[in-house]
XYZ file of C-alpha atoms in Angstrom:
641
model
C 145.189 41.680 130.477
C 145.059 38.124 130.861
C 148.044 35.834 132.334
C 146.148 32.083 132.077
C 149.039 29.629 133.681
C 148.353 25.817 134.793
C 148.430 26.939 138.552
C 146.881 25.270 140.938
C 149.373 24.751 144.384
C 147.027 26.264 146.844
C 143.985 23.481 146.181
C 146.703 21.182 146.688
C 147.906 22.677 149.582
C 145.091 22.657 151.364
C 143.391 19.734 150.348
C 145.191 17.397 152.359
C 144.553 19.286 155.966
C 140.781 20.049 154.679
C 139.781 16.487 154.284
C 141.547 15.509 157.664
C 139.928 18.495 159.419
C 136.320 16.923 157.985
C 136.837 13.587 159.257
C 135.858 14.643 163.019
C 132.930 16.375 162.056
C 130.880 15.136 164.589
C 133.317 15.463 167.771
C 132.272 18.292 169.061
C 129.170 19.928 167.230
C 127.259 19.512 170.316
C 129.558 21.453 173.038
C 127.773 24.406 173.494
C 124.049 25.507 173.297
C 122.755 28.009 170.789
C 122.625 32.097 171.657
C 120.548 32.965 168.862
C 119.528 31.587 165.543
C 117.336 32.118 162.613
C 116.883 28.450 162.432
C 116.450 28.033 166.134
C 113.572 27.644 168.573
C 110.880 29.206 166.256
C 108.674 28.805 163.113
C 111.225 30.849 160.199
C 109.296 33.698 159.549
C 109.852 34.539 155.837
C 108.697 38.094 153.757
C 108.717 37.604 150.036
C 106.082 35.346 149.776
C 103.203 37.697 150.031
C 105.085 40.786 151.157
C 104.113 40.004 154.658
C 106.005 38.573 157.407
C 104.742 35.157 157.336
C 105.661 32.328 159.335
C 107.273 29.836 156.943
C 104.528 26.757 157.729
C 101.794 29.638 156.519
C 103.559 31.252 153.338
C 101.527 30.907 150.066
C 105.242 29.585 148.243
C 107.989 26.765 148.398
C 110.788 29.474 149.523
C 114.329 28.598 150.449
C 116.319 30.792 152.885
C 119.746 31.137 152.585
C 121.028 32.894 156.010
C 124.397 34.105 157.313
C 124.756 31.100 158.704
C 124.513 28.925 155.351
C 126.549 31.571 153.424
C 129.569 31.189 155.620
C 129.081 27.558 155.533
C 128.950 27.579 151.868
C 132.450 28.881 151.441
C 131.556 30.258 148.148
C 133.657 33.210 146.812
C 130.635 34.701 144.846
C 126.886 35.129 145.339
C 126.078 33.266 142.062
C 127.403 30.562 143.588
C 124.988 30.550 146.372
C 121.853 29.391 144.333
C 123.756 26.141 144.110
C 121.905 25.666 147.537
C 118.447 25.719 146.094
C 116.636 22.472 144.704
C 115.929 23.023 140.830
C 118.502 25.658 140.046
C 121.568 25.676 137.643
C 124.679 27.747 137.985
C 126.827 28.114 135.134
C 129.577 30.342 133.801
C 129.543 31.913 129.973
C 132.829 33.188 131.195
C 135.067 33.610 134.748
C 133.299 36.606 134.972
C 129.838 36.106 133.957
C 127.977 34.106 135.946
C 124.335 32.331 134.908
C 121.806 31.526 137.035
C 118.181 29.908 135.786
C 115.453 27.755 137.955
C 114.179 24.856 136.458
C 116.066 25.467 132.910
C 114.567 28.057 130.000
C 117.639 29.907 129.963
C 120.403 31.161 127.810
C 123.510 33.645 128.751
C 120.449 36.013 130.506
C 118.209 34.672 132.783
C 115.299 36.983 131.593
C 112.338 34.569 133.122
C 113.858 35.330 136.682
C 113.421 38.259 139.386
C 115.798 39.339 141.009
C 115.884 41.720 143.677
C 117.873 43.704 146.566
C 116.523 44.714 149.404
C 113.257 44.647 147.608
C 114.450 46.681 144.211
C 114.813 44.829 141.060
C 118.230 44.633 139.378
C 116.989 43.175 136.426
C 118.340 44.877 133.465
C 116.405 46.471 131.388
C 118.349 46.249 128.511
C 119.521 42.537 127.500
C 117.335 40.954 130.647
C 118.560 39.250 133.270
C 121.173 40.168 135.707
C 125.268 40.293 135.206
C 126.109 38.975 138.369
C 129.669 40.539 138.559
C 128.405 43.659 138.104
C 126.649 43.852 141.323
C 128.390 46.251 143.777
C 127.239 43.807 146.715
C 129.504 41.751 148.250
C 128.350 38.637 150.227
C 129.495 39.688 153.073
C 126.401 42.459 152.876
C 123.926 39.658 152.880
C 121.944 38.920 156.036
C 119.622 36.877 154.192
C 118.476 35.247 150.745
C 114.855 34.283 150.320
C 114.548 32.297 146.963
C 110.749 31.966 145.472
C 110.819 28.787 144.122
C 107.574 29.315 141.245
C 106.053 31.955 139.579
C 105.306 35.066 141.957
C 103.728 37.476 138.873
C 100.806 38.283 141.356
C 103.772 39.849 143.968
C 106.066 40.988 142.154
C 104.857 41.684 138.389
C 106.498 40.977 134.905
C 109.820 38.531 134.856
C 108.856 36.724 137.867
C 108.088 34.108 135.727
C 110.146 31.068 136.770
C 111.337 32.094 140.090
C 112.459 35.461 142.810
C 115.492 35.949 144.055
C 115.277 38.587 146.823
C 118.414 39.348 148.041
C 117.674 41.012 151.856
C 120.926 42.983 153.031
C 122.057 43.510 156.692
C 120.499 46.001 158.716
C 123.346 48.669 159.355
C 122.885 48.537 163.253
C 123.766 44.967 163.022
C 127.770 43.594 163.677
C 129.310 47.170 163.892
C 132.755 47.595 163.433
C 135.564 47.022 160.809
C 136.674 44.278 158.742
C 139.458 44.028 156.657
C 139.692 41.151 154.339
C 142.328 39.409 151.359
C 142.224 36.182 150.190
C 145.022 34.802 147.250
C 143.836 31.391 145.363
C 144.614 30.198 142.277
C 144.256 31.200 138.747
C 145.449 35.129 139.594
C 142.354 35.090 142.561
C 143.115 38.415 144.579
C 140.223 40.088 146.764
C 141.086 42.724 149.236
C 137.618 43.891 151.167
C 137.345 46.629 153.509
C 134.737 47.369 155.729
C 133.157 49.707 158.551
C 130.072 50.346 160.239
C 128.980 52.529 162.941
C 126.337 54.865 164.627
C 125.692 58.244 165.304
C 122.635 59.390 167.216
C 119.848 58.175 165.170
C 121.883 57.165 162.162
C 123.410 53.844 161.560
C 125.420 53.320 158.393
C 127.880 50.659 156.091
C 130.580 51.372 154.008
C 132.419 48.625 152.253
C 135.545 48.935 149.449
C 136.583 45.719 147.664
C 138.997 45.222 145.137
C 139.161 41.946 143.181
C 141.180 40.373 140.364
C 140.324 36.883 138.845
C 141.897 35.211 135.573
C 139.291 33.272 135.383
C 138.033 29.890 133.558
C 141.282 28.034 132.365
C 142.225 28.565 128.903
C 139.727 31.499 128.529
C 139.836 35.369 128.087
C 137.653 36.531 131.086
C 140.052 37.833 133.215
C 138.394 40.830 135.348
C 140.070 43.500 137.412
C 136.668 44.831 139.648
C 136.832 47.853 141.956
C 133.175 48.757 143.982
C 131.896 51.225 146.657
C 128.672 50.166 148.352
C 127.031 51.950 151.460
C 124.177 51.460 153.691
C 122.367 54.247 155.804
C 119.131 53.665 158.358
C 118.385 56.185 160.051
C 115.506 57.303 162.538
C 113.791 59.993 161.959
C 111.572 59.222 164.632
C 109.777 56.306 166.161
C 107.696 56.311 163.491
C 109.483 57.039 161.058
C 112.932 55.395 159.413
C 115.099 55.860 156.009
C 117.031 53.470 154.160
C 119.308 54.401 151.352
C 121.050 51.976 149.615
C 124.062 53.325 147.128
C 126.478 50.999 145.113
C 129.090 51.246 142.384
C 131.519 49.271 140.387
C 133.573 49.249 137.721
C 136.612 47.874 135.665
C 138.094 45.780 132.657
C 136.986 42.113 131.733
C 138.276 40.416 129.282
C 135.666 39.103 126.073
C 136.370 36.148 123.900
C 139.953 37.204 122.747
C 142.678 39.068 124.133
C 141.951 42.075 121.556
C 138.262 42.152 122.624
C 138.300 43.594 126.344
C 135.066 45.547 128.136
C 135.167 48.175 129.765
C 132.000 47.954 132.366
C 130.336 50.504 134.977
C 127.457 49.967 137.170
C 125.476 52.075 139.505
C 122.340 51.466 141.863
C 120.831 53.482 144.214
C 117.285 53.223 146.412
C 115.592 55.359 149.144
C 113.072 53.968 151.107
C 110.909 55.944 153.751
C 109.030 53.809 155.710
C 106.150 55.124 158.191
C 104.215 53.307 161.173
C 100.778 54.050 161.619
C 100.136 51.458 164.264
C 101.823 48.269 165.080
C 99.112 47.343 162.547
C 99.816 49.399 160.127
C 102.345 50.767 158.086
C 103.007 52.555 154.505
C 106.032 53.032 152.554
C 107.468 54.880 149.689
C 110.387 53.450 147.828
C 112.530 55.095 144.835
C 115.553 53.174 142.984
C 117.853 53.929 140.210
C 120.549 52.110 137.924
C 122.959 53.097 135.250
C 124.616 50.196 133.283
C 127.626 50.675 130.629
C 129.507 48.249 128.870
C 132.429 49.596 126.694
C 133.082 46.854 123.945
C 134.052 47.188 119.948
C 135.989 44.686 118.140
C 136.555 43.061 114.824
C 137.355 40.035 113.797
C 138.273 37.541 111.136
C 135.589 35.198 110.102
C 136.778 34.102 106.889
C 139.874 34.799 104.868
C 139.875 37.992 103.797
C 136.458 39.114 105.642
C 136.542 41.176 108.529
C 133.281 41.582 111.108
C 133.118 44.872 112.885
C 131.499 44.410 115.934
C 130.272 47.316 118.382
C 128.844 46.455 121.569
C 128.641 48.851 123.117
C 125.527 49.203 125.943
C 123.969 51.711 127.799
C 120.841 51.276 130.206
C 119.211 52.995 132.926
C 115.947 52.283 134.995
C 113.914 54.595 137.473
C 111.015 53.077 139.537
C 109.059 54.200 141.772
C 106.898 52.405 144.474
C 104.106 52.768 147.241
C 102.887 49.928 149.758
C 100.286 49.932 152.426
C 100.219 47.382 154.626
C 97.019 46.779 156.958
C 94.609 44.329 159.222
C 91.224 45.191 158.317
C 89.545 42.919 160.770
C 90.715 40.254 163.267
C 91.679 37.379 160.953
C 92.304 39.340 157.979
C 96.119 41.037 156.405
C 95.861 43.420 153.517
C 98.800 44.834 151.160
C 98.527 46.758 148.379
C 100.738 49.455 146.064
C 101.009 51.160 142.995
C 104.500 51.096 140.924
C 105.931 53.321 138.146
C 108.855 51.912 136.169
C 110.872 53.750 133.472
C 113.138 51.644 131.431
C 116.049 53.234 128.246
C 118.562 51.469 126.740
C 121.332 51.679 123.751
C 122.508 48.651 122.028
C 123.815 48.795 118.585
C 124.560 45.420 118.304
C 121.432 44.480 119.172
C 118.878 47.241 117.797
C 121.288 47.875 114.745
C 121.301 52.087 115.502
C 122.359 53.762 118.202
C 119.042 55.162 119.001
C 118.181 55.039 122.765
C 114.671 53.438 123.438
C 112.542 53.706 126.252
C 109.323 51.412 127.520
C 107.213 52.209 130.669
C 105.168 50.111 133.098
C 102.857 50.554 135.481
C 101.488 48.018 138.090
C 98.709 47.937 140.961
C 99.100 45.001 143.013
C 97.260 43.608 146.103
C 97.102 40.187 148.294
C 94.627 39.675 151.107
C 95.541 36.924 154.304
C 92.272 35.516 155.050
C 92.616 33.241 158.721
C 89.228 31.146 157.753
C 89.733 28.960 160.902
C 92.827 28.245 163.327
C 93.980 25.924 160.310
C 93.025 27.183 156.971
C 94.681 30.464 155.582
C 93.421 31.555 152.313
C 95.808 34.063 150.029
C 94.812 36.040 146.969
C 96.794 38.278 145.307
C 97.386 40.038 141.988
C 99.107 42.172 140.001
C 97.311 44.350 137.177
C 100.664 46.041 134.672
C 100.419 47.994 131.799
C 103.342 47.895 129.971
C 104.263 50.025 126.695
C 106.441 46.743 124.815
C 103.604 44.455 125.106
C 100.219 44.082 125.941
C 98.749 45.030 129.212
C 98.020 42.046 131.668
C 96.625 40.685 135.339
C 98.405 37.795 136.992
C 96.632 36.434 140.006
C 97.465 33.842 142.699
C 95.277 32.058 145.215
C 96.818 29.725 148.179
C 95.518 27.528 150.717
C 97.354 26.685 153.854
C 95.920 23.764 155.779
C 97.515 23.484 159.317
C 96.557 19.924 160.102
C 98.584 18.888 163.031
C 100.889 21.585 164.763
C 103.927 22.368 162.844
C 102.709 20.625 159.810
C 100.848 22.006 156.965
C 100.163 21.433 153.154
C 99.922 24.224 150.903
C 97.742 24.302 147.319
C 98.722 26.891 145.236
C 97.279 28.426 141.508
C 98.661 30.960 139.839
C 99.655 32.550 136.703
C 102.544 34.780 135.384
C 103.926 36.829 132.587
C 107.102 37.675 130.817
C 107.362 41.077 129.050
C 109.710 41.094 126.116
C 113.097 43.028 126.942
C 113.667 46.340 125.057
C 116.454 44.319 122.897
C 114.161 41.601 122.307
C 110.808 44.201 121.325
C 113.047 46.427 118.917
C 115.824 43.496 117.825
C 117.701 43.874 114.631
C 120.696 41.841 114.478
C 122.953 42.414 111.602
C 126.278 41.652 111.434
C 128.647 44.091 109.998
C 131.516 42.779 107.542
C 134.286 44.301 105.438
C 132.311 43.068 102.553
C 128.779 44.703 103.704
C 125.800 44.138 106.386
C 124.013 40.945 106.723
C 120.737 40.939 108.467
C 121.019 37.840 111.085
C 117.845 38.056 113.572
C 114.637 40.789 114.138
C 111.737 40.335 115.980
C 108.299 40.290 114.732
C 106.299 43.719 115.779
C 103.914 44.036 118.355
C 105.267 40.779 120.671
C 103.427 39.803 122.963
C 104.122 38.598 127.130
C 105.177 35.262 127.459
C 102.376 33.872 129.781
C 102.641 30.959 132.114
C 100.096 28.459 134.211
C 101.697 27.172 137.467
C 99.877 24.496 140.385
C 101.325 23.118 143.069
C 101.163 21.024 146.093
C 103.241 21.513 148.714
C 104.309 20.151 152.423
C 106.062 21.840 154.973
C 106.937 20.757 158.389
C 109.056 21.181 161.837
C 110.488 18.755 163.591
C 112.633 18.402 167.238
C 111.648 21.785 168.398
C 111.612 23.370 164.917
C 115.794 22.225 164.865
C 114.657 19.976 161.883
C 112.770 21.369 159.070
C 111.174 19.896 155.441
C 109.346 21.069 152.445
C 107.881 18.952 149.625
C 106.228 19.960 146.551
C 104.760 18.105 143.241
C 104.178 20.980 140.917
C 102.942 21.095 137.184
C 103.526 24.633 134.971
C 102.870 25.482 131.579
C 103.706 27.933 129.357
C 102.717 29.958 126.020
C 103.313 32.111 123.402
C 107.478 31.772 124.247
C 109.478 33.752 122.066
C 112.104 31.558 119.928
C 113.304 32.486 116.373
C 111.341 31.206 113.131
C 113.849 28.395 111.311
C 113.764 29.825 107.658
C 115.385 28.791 104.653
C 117.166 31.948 104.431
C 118.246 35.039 107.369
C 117.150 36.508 108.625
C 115.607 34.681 111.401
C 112.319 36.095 112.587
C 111.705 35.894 116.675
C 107.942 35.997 117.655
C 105.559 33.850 120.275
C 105.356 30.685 118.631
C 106.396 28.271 121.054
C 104.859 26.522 124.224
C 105.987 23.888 127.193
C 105.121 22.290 129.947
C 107.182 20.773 133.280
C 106.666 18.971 135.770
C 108.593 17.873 138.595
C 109.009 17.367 142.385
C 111.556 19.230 144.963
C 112.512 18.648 148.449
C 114.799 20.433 150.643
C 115.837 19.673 154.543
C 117.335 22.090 157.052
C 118.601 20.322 160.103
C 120.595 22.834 162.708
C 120.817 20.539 166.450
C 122.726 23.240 167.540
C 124.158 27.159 166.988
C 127.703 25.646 165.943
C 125.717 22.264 163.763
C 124.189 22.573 160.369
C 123.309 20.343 157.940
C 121.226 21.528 154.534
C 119.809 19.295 151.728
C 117.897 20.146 148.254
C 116.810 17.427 145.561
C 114.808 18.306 142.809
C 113.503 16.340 139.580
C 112.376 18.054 136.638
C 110.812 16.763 133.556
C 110.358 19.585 130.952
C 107.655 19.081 127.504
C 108.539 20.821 124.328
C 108.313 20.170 121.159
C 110.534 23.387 119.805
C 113.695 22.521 118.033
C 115.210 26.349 118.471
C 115.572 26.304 121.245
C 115.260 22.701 122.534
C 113.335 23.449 126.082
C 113.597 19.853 127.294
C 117.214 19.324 127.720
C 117.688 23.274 128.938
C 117.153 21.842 132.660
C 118.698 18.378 134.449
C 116.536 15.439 135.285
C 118.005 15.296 138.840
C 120.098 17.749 140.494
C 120.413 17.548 144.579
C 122.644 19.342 147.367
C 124.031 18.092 150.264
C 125.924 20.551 152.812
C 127.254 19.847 156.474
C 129.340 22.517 158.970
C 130.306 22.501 162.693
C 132.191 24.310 164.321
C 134.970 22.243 166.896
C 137.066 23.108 170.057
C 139.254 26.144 170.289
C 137.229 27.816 167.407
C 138.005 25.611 164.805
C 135.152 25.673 161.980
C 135.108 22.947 159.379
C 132.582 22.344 155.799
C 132.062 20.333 153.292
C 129.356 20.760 150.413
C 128.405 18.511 147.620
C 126.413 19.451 144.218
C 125.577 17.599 141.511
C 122.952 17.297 138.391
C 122.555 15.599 135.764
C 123.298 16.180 131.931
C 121.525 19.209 130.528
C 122.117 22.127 127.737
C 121.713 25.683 128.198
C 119.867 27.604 125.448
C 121.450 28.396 122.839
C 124.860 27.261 123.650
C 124.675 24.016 121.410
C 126.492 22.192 124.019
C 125.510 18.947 125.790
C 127.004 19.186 129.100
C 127.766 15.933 131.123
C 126.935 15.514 134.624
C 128.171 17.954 137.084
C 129.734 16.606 140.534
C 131.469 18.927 142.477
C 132.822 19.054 146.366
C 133.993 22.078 148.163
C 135.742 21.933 151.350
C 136.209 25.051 153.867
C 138.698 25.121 156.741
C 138.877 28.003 159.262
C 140.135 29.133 162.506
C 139.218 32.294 164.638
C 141.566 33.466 167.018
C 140.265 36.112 169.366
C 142.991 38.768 169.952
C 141.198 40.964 173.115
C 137.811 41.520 173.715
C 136.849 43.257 170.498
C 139.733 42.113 168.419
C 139.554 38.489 166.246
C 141.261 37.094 163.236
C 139.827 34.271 161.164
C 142.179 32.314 158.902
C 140.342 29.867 156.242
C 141.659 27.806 153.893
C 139.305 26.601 150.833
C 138.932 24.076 148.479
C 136.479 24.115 145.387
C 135.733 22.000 143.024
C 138.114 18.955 144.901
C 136.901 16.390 142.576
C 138.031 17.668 139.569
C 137.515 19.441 136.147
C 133.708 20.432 135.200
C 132.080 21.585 131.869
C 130.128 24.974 132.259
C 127.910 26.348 129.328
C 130.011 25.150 126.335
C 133.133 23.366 125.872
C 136.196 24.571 126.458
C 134.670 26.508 129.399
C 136.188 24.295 132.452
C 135.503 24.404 136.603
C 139.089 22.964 137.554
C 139.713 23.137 141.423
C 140.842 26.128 143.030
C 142.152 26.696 145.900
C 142.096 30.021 148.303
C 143.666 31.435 151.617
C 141.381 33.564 153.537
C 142.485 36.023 156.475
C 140.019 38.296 158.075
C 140.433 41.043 160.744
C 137.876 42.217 162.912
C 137.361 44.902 165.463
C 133.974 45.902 167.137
């Protein structure tokens, strides 16, 4: 399937008129006065925090929002790349088409010490952990928002949210209806052809969107994917108390794995219903189910040694069902009250992993609950916690508590406690690694019985502030975490290696992030983050998993006569992901968007962009050999309302 060639014409190409269009930047961001913005005229108001809408000043978290906005700023082609944005993350690639994405380091190929989530549904898999990225039937055109938890958030959202949350918050189907049809070409085989429409009738509002995409990938790799996905959005009234939302999304199609003889064949379904009911403006209740169906198609052999042939099936299957219940209240004045109850149940195959092709199944159950106390105009007190029991490990509680102190208007510092845990994945409870030769089976890797949750103390001190009528907006925070019982694999003299909770950390670190938006057609977005991680494990090595320094710096305006214009700049220091055995130098990397909108009638409007990533050159990503070179792409989208 692949067809790598040395072709890169269109970064070239538009290189030249990208860096001219950037040097006016400044002319005429000011020419016309904001409509509407998220940004604009008004404390944000964020709602993963504490599962409450929470004016950002008062949330019991360092969050960062990525908006529309920022997302069409960004000019990134895929979602993963996004998270670039936020201080004291790391974005990598295994492959073209697998992205990685980890917050503040601990990570390997799967990210399984973050939560992720859509529209309030976790898409963490339940079989290997973490989330394949590619899979996702999403596109980012879907995305109305991102709201990134930056810390532990065990006491709202339960096991995995260890590290960090990722909620992922979709557009509402009433919003920009219409249809959209959208191909861009770039380099390395890039071809993307999107298709979209939205609409209403009576009480219903839905979303459908078709994309098609083919990528060849990291130079001088196998990971070329062909991708075809479905995804649809429904809301609809039932009355004026009452609303659905039912999310459905599928994709599938061939990727290319390590070698030309060693392609996967992958499939991916989600699904959630959500009914939602309005006791008062006060007080509300929902009810939300979600399924997901994983495959991966993938057997191969291969030649290790002369005359010794591995045999290598995997093969994956995993599904999840969960089920959830929120009620959301003010019992008094100064007080807000959530609470819920959640059902989760988890199966999985993996042969390479589990050595059998037995399907295994875990359950988990979770009450959570988090009370906004208002003790005076300026202190807010949160407490929260989740109680789980969980059939791979042992049951536990993790609990937050959060002080807000409002001291001037607009200004406030936050102190935050918590704790969080980690539940082992199925593949890591029930691991048996053993590679399968011409010449017989070697046991490689198995996990110790009865493993226990990965457990983790987190404190923090935090600032957050508005500026020039909230246009200008900062967040600092010092923060100290530590962490126990980490599962790592015993060193032995002999295999096979034996994984169990024997290892511990600690980090420490401070992050700061601006927002600056004078105007609707002005941004300008900044992260920074330092991060100092204790361990003294040798397998992995925990203190070089996450860069010293990394920071972000983006800018976008849009001119006269429609003309838009970008430019975004991300860099971090050296670091190694786990398990990859690869020091990676420094990362610097500029991308550079171009784009003009001409409006054809009333309802009618075409957008041509031209985009440049990676315009400083050639970047390492997870090991060697896997290279960022600069790519170039040609964007043309159609729209009708």
């Amino acid at each position: 399937m692949s067809n790598k060639k040395k072709n890169n014409h269109f970064a070239y190409l538009i290189a030249v008129p990208a860096i001219f269009a950037l040097l006016p930047i400044q002319a005429n961001a000011d020419s016309q006065e904001p409509s509407n913005s998220y940004f604009l005229g008004e404390v944000p108001t964020v709602l993963s925090a504490n599962r409450l809408a929470t004016p950002q000043l008062e949330a019991p978290a360092a969050i960062t929002v990525i908006d529309k906005q920022l997302i069409e700023a960004s000019g990134a082609k895929e979602i993963a790349d996004l998270f670039r944005l936020v201080p004291g993350m790391q974005v990598g690639h295994y492959s073209g088409h697998f992205p990685i994405v980890s917050y503040h380091g601990m990570s390997d190929i799967f990210s399984r010490r973050m939560q992720v989530l859509v529209d309030g549904s976790s898409v963490y898999l339940p079989s290997s952990g973490g989330v394949t990225w590619s899979d996702l039937p999403w596109q980012i055109e879907d995305i109305e928002r991102i709201e990134v938890i930056r810390g532990p958030a065990g006491a709202t959202y339960g096991p995995n949210s260890f590290l960090g949350v990722i909620n992922i918050i979709t557009t509402h189907a009433s919003q920009d209806q219409g249809s959209t049809a959208k191909a861009t070409i770039g380099d390395q085989g890039y071809r993307r052809l999107l298709l979209s429409n939205s609409g209403s009738n009576g009480n219903l509002d839905y979303r459908v969107n078709l994309a098609y995409l083919e990528d060849d990938g990291l130079q001088h790799s196998y990971d070329s994917q062909r991708t075809s996905s479905l995804n649809t959005r429904l809301d609809y009234k039932l009355t004026t108390n009452d609303s659905l939302q039912l999310n459905l999304g599928y994709s599938e199609g061939p990727r290319d794995f390590r070698s030309a003889d060693a392609s996967q064949e992958r499939e991916a379904f989600y699904s959630s219903l959500k009914w939602e009911h309005n006791i008062s403006q006060s007080e509300s209740f929902y009810v939300n189910a979600m399924y997901s169906y994983n495959r991966v198609d993938n057997q191969f052999t291969s030649n290790i040694a002369p005359g010794i042939t591995s045999f290598t099936n995997n093969d994956q299957r995993a599904e999840r069902l969960d089920l959830e219940f929120q009620h959301t209240l003010e019992p008094t004045d100064n007080t807000r009250l959530i609470w819920g109850l959640g059902h989760r149940e988890d199966q999985a195959m993996a042969p390479l992993w589990l050595n059998n092709h037995k399907t295994e199944k875990s359950h988990l159950q979770r009450f959570f609950t988090n009370i906004e106390w208002r003790l005076t105009e300026q202190l807010i007190l949160n407490v929260g916690a989740l109680a789980e029991q969980n059939s791979l490990a042992d049951n536990n509680i993790s609990p937050r508590i959060a002080l807000n102190y409002l001291f001037l208007p607009n200004h406030s510092l936050r102190l935050i406690a918590s704790s969080a845990n980690r539940t082992p994945t199925i593949t890591e409870a029930h691991l048996d690694f053993t590679l399968k030769t011409s010449i017989g089976s070697l046991p490689h890797t198995t996990s110790e019985d009865n493993l226990e949750s990965e457990q983790t103390e987190y404190f923090e001190l935090g600032y957050h502030g508005q500026f020039l009528n909230n246009k200008l907006s900062g967040d600092i925070k010092l923060y100290r975490q530590n962490f126990d019982d980490l599962l790592s694999s015993k060193l032995t003299s002999s295999l096979p290696l034996i994984v169990d909770n024997r290892d511990s950390a600690s980090s420490k670190g401070i992050e700061l992030e601006i927002n600056y938006r004078p105007s609707h057609q002005t941004l300008f977005h900044g992260g920074f983050s330092y991060i100092d991680i204790d361990s003294q494990s040798a397998n992995p090595d925990y203190s070089r998993s996450a860069p010293t320094t990394d920071f972000n710096l983006l800018a976008s305006t849009h001119l006269d006569n429609n003309w838009r214009v970008s430019s975004a700049f991300y860099y971090r220091d050296e670091m190694e992901w786990l398990r990859s055995e690869n020091r990676l130098g420094s990362f610097k990397r500029l991308d550079l968007t171009v784009a003009k909108t001409v409006k054809l009638t009333g309802k009618e409007a075409i957008t041509l962009s031209f985009m440049l990533q990676n315009a400083l050159g050639k970047n390492e990503t997870f090991v060697d050999g896997n290279h960022y070179d600069n790519r170039g792409f040609i964007e043309i989208d159609y729209h009708v309302h």
